Amino acid sequence: DHRDLPAFPTRRSSDLGYLRTVQLAGNVGGDLIAIGTDLAGRAMRTVKIRGQLTAEINGQGDLRQVLLFGGADSAAVTTTGNVTVLYNRGDFVNSTVDVAGNLKRLNVIGVVDLSTITVGGMTTVAILHGDMTNSTLDALGGLTLLRSGDMAGSTVNANGTMRAFFCSSITNSTI
């Protein structure tokens, strides 16, 4: 009898959160990953890549999280809006990040080497747990906090506004 079945609330398609997350397992390389809007016209919120990224992620609008769990090598992350969290658990090598708006938190667990990170707006927190070598961080709207391991042959441009800077050692670098 159908009356014995439990009742489930009906959901509109706009309630389905899975439409706003892109998750990729394994290494991702050689392709352009275009992140646009979901079926309701809202910007995608989260990009999760569990392998190494060697491709380009191109986001239209704001991204809440870009989570790279296998590092990035010769990769690019570009968005026309804001990014709340860019997290990279691994090395960030020969790669670029270009955020047109604000970047609230940049967190790289491995080294940053031969890479360029450009943020058109304000960067609130940049934490680089490893060393930063031969790389550039341009926070064109200013930088609240930068913490890094050793810095060698690198440039940090905070457009005249940096509130706190912590670094183990600095060699041939410009701040």
XYZ file of C-alpha atoms in Angstrom:
175
model
C 0.000 0.000 0.000
C 1.387 3.410 -0.956
C 0.324 4.916 2.404
C 2.992 2.808 4.134
C 5.801 4.513 2.218
C 7.619 7.363 3.989
C 6.971 10.841 2.644
C 9.877 12.697 1.049
C 9.821 16.435 0.466
C 9.807 17.458 -3.151
C 12.726 19.565 -4.337
C 13.036 22.094 -7.080
C 15.964 21.791 -9.455
C 17.341 25.053 -8.015
C 17.701 23.295 -4.621
C 20.087 20.664 -5.944
C 23.517 21.665 -4.637
C 25.426 19.082 -6.658
C 24.995 21.213 -9.731
C 27.347 23.791 -8.236
C 30.398 21.576 -7.626
C 32.887 20.124 -10.084
C 34.850 17.153 -8.692
C 37.535 15.346 -10.670
C 39.463 12.326 -9.407
C 42.865 11.400 -10.784
C 45.316 13.538 -12.712
C 43.824 16.231 -14.940
C 45.939 17.430 -17.815
C 46.073 18.806 -21.303
C 42.580 20.237 -21.373
C 40.729 23.450 -20.660
C 38.192 23.066 -17.886
C 35.614 25.833 -18.347
C 33.624 26.523 -15.205
C 30.519 28.528 -15.995
C 27.052 28.526 -14.493
C 24.692 25.776 -13.399
C 21.299 25.119 -14.971
C 19.730 27.887 -12.874
C 22.293 30.443 -14.133
C 24.263 30.657 -10.860
C 28.057 30.627 -10.799
C 29.683 27.301 -9.939
C 30.925 27.276 -6.374
C 33.581 24.600 -5.904
C 36.239 22.913 -8.029
C 37.917 19.854 -6.436
C 40.710 17.988 -8.184
C 42.120 14.986 -6.336
C 45.043 14.322 -8.717
C 47.719 16.559 -10.151
C 46.512 19.468 -12.279
C 48.378 20.100 -15.541
C 45.453 21.779 -17.310
C 43.765 25.179 -17.296
C 40.746 25.962 -15.135
C 38.835 28.961 -16.489
C 36.057 30.197 -14.183
C 33.403 32.687 -15.185
C 32.252 34.628 -12.134
C 32.948 33.877 -8.477
C 34.355 30.601 -7.163
C 34.004 29.736 -3.493
C 36.738 27.094 -3.460
C 39.422 25.806 -5.779
C 40.861 22.726 -4.078
C 43.874 21.030 -5.669
C 44.869 17.936 -3.700
C 47.660 16.690 -5.957
C 49.588 19.848 -6.734
C 49.880 21.790 -9.974
C 52.519 21.554 -12.694
C 52.306 23.770 -15.804
C 48.721 24.554 -14.843
C 46.571 27.701 -14.877
C 43.639 28.846 -12.745
C 41.816 31.904 -14.112
C 38.546 33.477 -13.000
C 36.718 36.691 -13.848
C 35.298 37.071 -10.331
C 36.334 36.511 -6.724
C 37.784 33.386 -5.104
C 37.202 32.675 -1.431
C 39.752 29.848 -1.011
C 42.501 28.594 -3.316
C 44.073 25.557 -1.651
C 46.908 23.524 -3.142
C 48.194 20.483 -1.244
C 51.337 19.793 -3.199
C 53.916 21.757 -5.146
C 52.857 24.654 -7.382
C 55.385 24.556 -10.238
C 55.516 26.528 -13.493
C 51.876 27.489 -13.013
C 49.737 30.641 -13.003
C 46.789 31.963 -11.040
C 44.878 34.986 -12.321
C 41.957 36.207 -10.208
C 40.275 39.355 -11.526
C 38.523 40.116 -8.231
C 39.489 39.473 -4.606
C 41.219 36.376 -3.217
C 40.358 35.812 0.411
C 42.740 32.938 1.195
C 45.635 31.390 -0.726
C 47.110 28.308 0.904
C 49.914 26.306 -0.746
C 51.317 23.389 1.258
C 54.275 22.615 -1.065
C 56.795 24.873 -2.758
C 55.915 27.638 -5.218
C 58.462 27.551 -8.044
C 58.566 29.336 -11.425
C 54.982 30.475 -10.928
C 52.941 33.673 -11.143
C 49.972 34.551 -8.928
C 48.065 37.721 -9.875
C 45.066 39.070 -7.982
C 43.313 42.168 -9.319
C 41.627 42.945 -5.998
C 42.560 42.477 -2.358
C 44.367 39.360 -1.122
C 43.507 38.816 2.507
C 45.776 35.915 3.488
C 48.548 34.187 1.511
C 50.170 31.287 3.326
C 52.921 29.457 1.478
C 54.050 26.603 3.731
C 57.022 25.777 1.501
C 59.623 27.925 -0.186
C 58.874 30.504 -2.893
C 61.513 30.439 -5.631
C 61.706 32.368 -8.908
C 58.032 33.290 -8.618
C 55.830 36.398 -8.540
C 52.895 37.284 -6.296
C 51.035 40.410 -7.469
C 48.308 41.476 -5.054
C 47.216 44.588 -6.941
C 44.578 45.537 -4.374
C 46.901 45.044 -1.408
C 47.882 42.162 0.848
C 46.904 41.714 4.477
C 49.157 38.792 5.430
C 51.914 36.884 3.646
C 53.685 33.975 5.314
C 56.298 31.962 3.460
C 59.239 29.638 3.977
C 62.473 30.715 2.296
C 62.088 33.211 -0.536
C 64.663 33.242 -3.344
C 64.616 35.094 -6.656
C 60.981 36.066 -6.174
C 58.879 39.234 -6.273
C 55.938 40.221 -4.073
C 53.992 43.318 -5.138
C 51.277 44.413 -2.716
C 50.665 47.740 -4.466
C 52.000 49.633 -1.459
C 49.734 47.941 1.094
C 50.978 45.002 3.165
C 50.078 44.691 6.816
C 52.149 41.678 7.903
C 54.963 39.664 6.332
C 56.676 36.601 7.784
C 59.459 34.748 5.974
C 62.252 32.378 7.055
C 64.873 33.973 4.807
C 65.008 36.238 1.755
C 67.592 35.954 -1.034
C 67.623 38.034 -4.250
C 63.944 38.894 -3.866
C 61.885 42.083 -4.077
C 59.100 42.992 -1.702
